Coordinates of C-alpha atoms in Angstrom, one line a residue:
X1 CA -48.1 -51.7 3.9
X2 CA -45.3 -53.6 1.7
X3 CA -46.7 -55.2 -1.3
X4 CA -46.3 -59.0 -1.7
X5 CA -45.9 -59.0 -5.0
X6 CA -42.6 -59.1 -6.4
X7 CA -41.9 -56.6 -8.4
X8 CA -42.8 -54.1 -6.2
X9 CA -41.5 -55.4 -2.9
X10 CA -37.7 -54.4 -3.8
X11 CA -36.6 -52.7 -0.5
X12 CA -36.9 -49.0 -0.8
X13 CA -39.1 -48.7 -3.6
X14 CA -42.2 -46.9 -3.3
X15 CA -41.2 -45.6 0.3
X16 CA -40.0 -42.6 1.2
X17 CA -36.9 -45.0 3.0
X18 CA -34.4 -44.0 0.5
X19 CA -35.4 -40.3 1.7
X20 CA -37.1 -40.3 -1.5
X21 CA -38.2 -36.3 -3.5
X22 CA -36.9 -35.1 0.2
X23 CA -39.2 -36.3 2.3
X24 CA -34.9 -37.5 4.4
X25 CA -34.2 -35.7 8.1
X26 CA -30.9 -34.9 8.5
X27 CA -29.4 -37.5 11.4
X28 CA -29.4 -36.6 14.8
X29 CA -26.0 -34.4 15.4
X30 CA -25.4 -33.5 12.1
X31 CA -25.4 -29.8 10.5
X32 CA -27.2 -29.4 7.5
X33 CA -25.2 -28.6 4.6
X34 CA -23.8 -25.1 3.6
X35 CA -25.8 -24.1 -0.2
X36 CA -22.1 -23.7 -2.1
X37 CA -20.5 -20.7 -1.1
X38 CA -23.7 -17.8 -0.7
X39 CA -22.4 -14.8 1.6
X40 CA -26.4 -15.2 2.3
X41 CA -26.8 -18.5 3.5
X42 CA -26.5 -17.9 7.0
X43 CA -28.6 -14.3 6.6
X44 CA -31.8 -14.2 8.1
X45 CA -33.5 -12.7 5.8
X46 CA -31.1 -14.0 3.1
X47 CA -30.6 -10.4 1.6
X48 CA -27.1 -8.1 2.1
X49 CA -26.7 -6.7 5.8
X50 CA -29.4 -7.8 7.0
X51 CA -32.1 -6.3 5.5
X52 CA -35.6 -7.0 5.0
X53 CA -37.6 -8.3 2.0
X54 CA -39.8 -5.7 0.2
X55 CA -43.6 -5.6 0.0
X56 CA -43.2 -6.6 -4.0
X57 CA -41.0 -9.4 -2.7
X58 CA -42.8 -11.1 -0.7
X59 CA -45.7 -10.7 -2.7
X60 CA -43.5 -12.2 -5.8
X61 CA -42.5 -15.0 -3.2
X62 CA -45.8 -15.8 -2.2
X63 CA -47.7 -15.9 -4.7
X64 CA -46.0 -17.9 -7.0
X65 CA -47.1 -21.6 -7.3
X66 CA -46.2 -25.0 -4.9
X67 CA -43.1 -26.8 -6.7
X68 CA -45.0 -29.7 -8.3
X69 CA -43.9 -32.9 -8.6
X70 CA -43.1 -32.9 -12.3
X71 CA -40.3 -29.7 -10.3
X72 CA -39.2 -32.2 -7.2
X73 CA -39.2 -34.8 -9.5
X74 CA -41.7 -37.4 -8.0
X75 CA -44.1 -39.8 -9.5
X76 CA -46.7 -38.7 -11.2
X77 CA -50.2 -40.8 -12.7
X78 CA -49.5 -39.3 -15.7
X79 CA -45.6 -40.8 -15.9
X80 CA -46.5 -44.6 -15.2
X81 CA -49.5 -44.1 -17.7
X82 CA -46.9 -43.2 -20.6
X83 CA -44.2 -45.7 -19.1
X84 CA -46.8 -48.0 -19.6
X85 CA -48.1 -47.3 -23.2
X86 CA -43.9 -47.1 -23.9
X87 CA -43.7 -50.9 -22.7
X88 CA -47.1 -51.8 -23.6
X89 CA -46.1 -50.4 -27.5
X90 CA -43.2 -51.6 -27.6
X91 CA -44.5 -55.8 -26.2
X92 CA -47.0 -55.0 -29.1
X93 CA -45.1 -54.2 -31.9
X94 CA -42.6 -57.3 -31.2
X95 CA -45.7 -59.6 -31.4
X96 CA -46.8 -58.6 -34.8
X97 CA -43.4 -58.8 -36.1
X98 CA -43.1 -62.3 -35.0
X99 CA -47.0 -62.4 -36.1
X100 CA -45.6 -61.5 -40.0
X101 CA -41.7 -63.3 -39.6
X102 CA -42.2 -66.3 -38.1
X103 CA -42.9 -69.4 -39.7
X104 CA -46.2 -71.3 -38.2
X105 CA -43.7 -74.8 -38.4
X106 CA -40.8 -72.4 -37.0
X107 CA -42.9 -71.6 -33.6
X108 CA -40.1 -73.3 -31.5
X109 CA -38.3 -70.4 -31.9
X110 CA -40.5 -68.3 -29.5
X111 CA -39.3 -70.2 -26.8
X112 CA -35.7 -69.0 -27.1
X113 CA -37.5 -65.4 -26.3
X114 CA -39.5 -66.9 -23.9
X115 CA -36.7 -68.1 -22.2
X116 CA -35.0 -64.7 -22.7
X117 CA -37.4 -63.1 -21.4
X118 CA -38.1 -64.3 -18.2
X119 CA -34.7 -64.8 -17.3
X120 CA -34.8 -60.5 -17.8
X121 CA -37.7 -60.4 -15.8
X122 CA -36.4 -61.7 -13.1
X123 CA -33.4 -59.6 -12.9
X124 CA -35.9 -56.8 -13.5
X125 CA -38.0 -58.5 -10.5
X126 CA -35.4 -58.5 -8.1
X127 CA -33.1 -55.7 -9.1
X128 CA -32.9 -52.3 -6.4
X129 CA -32.4 -49.7 -9.3
X130 CA -34.6 -49.8 -12.1
X131 CA -33.0 -49.9 -15.7
X132 CA -35.6 -48.5 -18.2
X133 CA -33.7 -50.5 -20.7
X134 CA -33.9 -54.2 -19.1
X135 CA -37.4 -53.4 -19.0
X136 CA -38.2 -52.3 -22.6
X137 CA -36.2 -55.4 -23.4
X138 CA -37.9 -57.7 -21.8
X139 CA -41.3 -56.4 -23.3
X140 CA -39.8 -56.6 -26.6
X141 CA -39.1 -60.0 -25.8
X142 CA -42.0 -61.3 -24.4
X143 CA -44.0 -59.8 -27.2
X144 CA -42.2 -61.7 -29.8
X145 CA -42.9 -65.3 -27.9
X146 CA -46.5 -64.1 -27.0
X147 CA -47.0 -62.7 -31.1
X148 CA -45.7 -66.5 -32.7
X149 CA -48.2 -68.6 -29.9
X150 CA -51.3 -66.4 -30.4
X151 CA -50.7 -67.1 -34.4
X152 CA -49.9 -70.9 -34.1
X153 CA -53.0 -70.8 -31.9
X154 CA -55.1 -68.9 -34.6
X155 CA -54.3 -71.2 -37.6
X156 CA -55.9 -73.8 -35.2
X157 CA -58.7 -71.4 -33.7
X158 CA -59.7 -68.6 -35.9
X159 CA -60.3 -65.6 -34.4
X160 CA -58.7 -66.8 -30.4
X161 CA -56.0 -64.3 -30.8
X162 CA -58.8 -61.1 -30.7
X163 CA -61.1 -62.6 -28.4
X164 CA -58.1 -63.2 -25.6
X165 CA -57.2 -59.6 -26.5
X166 CA -60.9 -58.0 -25.6
X167 CA -61.1 -61.0 -22.7
X168 CA -57.6 -59.0 -21.5
X169 CA -58.5 -56.2 -21.8
X170 CA -62.6 -56.3 -20.1
X171 CA -60.6 -57.7 -17.5
X172 CA -58.2 -54.7 -16.7
X173 CA -61.2 -52.7 -17.2
X174 CA -63.0 -54.5 -14.5
X175 CA -60.7 -54.4 -11.9
X176 CA -60.2 -50.8 -12.5
X177 CA -63.7 -49.8 -12.4
X178 CA -63.3 -52.1 -8.6
X179 CA -60.6 -51.1 -7.1
X180 CA -61.5 -47.1 -8.2
X181 CA -65.0 -47.2 -6.9
X182 CA -63.9 -48.8 -3.7
X183 CA -65.8 -53.1 -3.9
X184 CA -61.9 -54.0 -4.0
X185 CA -59.6 -53.0 -1.1
X186 CA -56.5 -54.1 -0.4
X187 CA -55.7 -54.8 3.2
X188 CA -53.1 -57.3 5.2
X189 CA -55.6 -60.1 5.0
X190 CA -56.7 -59.6 1.1
X191 CA -52.8 -59.9 0.7
X192 CA -51.8 -63.1 2.8
X193 CA -54.9 -64.7 1.5
X194 CA -54.2 -63.3 -2.7
X195 CA -50.3 -64.7 -2.3
X196 CA -50.8 -67.8 -1.1
X197 CA -53.4 -69.0 -3.8
X198 CA -51.2 -68.0 -6.6
X199 CA -47.7 -69.6 -4.5
X200 CA -50.0 -73.0 -4.5
X201 CA -51.1 -72.0 -7.9
X202 CA -48.0 -71.8 -9.3
X203 CA -46.8 -74.9 -7.5
X204 CA -49.5 -76.9 -9.5
X205 CA -49.1 -75.5 -12.4
X206 CA -44.8 -76.6 -12.5
X207 CA -46.3 -80.4 -11.3
X208 CA -48.6 -81.1 -14.0
X209 CA -45.8 -79.0 -16.3
X210 CA -43.4 -81.6 -15.2
X211 CA -45.6 -84.7 -15.4
X212 CA -46.8 -83.5 -18.7
X213 CA -42.9 -84.0 -19.7
X214 CA -43.4 -88.0 -18.2
X215 CA -46.6 -88.5 -20.4
X216 CA -48.6 -87.9 -17.9
X217 CA -51.7 -85.6 -17.9
X218 CA -53.8 -84.6 -14.6
X219 CA -56.4 -82.7 -16.6
X220 CA -55.4 -79.7 -15.2
X221 CA -55.8 -78.1 -18.9
X222 CA -58.4 -79.8 -20.1
X223 CA -62.1 -81.0 -19.8
X224 CA -64.5 -79.3 -17.1
X225 CA -61.5 -79.8 -14.4
X226 CA -59.4 -77.1 -17.4
X227 CA -61.7 -74.2 -17.1
X228 CA -62.0 -74.1 -13.4
X229 CA -58.2 -74.0 -13.4
X230 CA -58.4 -71.4 -16.4
X231 CA -60.7 -68.9 -14.5
X232 CA -58.6 -69.6 -11.5
X233 CA -55.3 -68.2 -13.3
X234 CA -57.6 -65.1 -14.0
X235 CA -59.0 -64.5 -11.1
X236 CA -55.2 -64.6 -9.8
X237 CA -53.6 -61.4 -12.6
X238 CA -56.9 -59.3 -11.5
X239 CA -55.5 -60.0 -7.6
X240 CA -52.1 -58.8 -9.4
X241 CA -53.0 -56.1 -10.9
X242 CA -55.4 -54.7 -7.7
X243 CA -51.3 -54.9 -6.0
X244 CA -50.2 -53.7 -9.4
X245 CA -52.8 -50.6 -9.2
X246 CA -52.1 -49.8 -5.1
X247 CA -48.4 -50.0 -5.2
X248 CA -48.7 -47.2 -7.7
X249 CA -51.1 -45.1 -5.3
X250 CA -49.0 -45.7 -2.6
X251 CA -45.3 -44.4 -4.3
X252 CA -47.5 -41.3 -5.4
X253 CA -48.6 -40.9 -2.0
X254 CA -44.9 -41.1 -0.6
X255 CA -43.7 -39.2 -3.4
X256 CA -41.7 -41.9 -5.2
X257 CA -38.9 -41.0 -7.3
X258 CA -40.3 -40.3 -11.1
X259 CA -37.6 -43.8 -12.3
X260 CA -40.2 -46.2 -10.2
X261 CA -43.1 -45.7 -12.9
X262 CA -41.0 -47.9 -15.1
X263 CA -41.1 -49.9 -12.7
X264 CA -45.4 -49.6 -12.0
X265 CA -45.8 -50.4 -15.9
X266 CA -43.2 -53.7 -15.7
X267 CA -45.5 -55.0 -12.6
X268 CA -48.8 -53.5 -15.1
X269 CA -47.7 -55.1 -18.1
X270 CA -46.9 -58.6 -15.9
X271 CA -49.7 -58.7 -14.8
X272 CA -51.5 -58.2 -18.2
X273 CA -49.3 -60.7 -19.9
X274 CA -50.2 -63.3 -17.2
X275 CA -54.1 -62.4 -18.1
X276 CA -53.7 -62.7 -21.4
X277 CA -52.0 -66.5 -21.3
X278 CA -54.4 -67.7 -19.0
X279 CA -57.0 -66.2 -21.6
X280 CA -56.1 -67.7 -24.5
X281 CA -55.2 -71.1 -22.3
X282 CA -59.7 -70.8 -21.1
X283 CA -61.0 -70.3 -25.1
X284 CA -59.0 -72.9 -25.8
X285 CA -60.4 -75.1 -23.8
X286 CA -63.9 -73.7 -24.3
X287 CA -64.1 -74.1 -28.3
X288 CA -62.8 -78.4 -27.7
X289 CA -59.1 -77.7 -28.2
X290 CA -56.6 -77.6 -25.2

């Protein structure tokens, strides 16, 4: 099943279409290439003069451990965890820099970082090949923006940043447990419905943003309606996480190359950033400041 998640929907990513990990078959009528000048390449036994292998050689050959994902260059769960940890650590460190360096009155400077992060995020999402440097650059810029934003909100509502972090972690843990236990199954119908709701939500928020620029206020980010919208936003972030988990499982199952673990890390980071931002907005509304 091809994902609707834009991060994982690039052609060939997390699939066997591009003959990842040696799964591609030779085209019909094409002879397999010779391996160098090996004089035994066409020998049935791989030994000089057609001699069969000895019992000891056979025992050594078949007694050796089979090559695992690490030996064949395929993505493993450990790869995804490691790359995700690196990406999130970069985001957190950049956020800490913004928190301690950027004055509250200079918060607008974080908007430049947010815009640059958005551009890089779009490039990474629609780029066929994986570029770890771009992914880490996105994490650094996004982290800088989140750090400055969190500090500005925290001056008005003490402790909101910690509450948002804990809320994001709780959502991640709950979705992971529900997914691994089978309570959430990523089916084509589930994906279609979720993506449709997400598209409607994004369009609604974009229209609200434009209206706000002209002085109008539909109340989508304040009051009771703002609480409902905030809860929907967090639910959509959880939905994106399930797509991420499913694509990671599919990638490992189909032998995606190790470099695809960076794409998985980027997808998880995007989903967590979405949840954190929605959590900040929701908490701000609940505490009486939108």
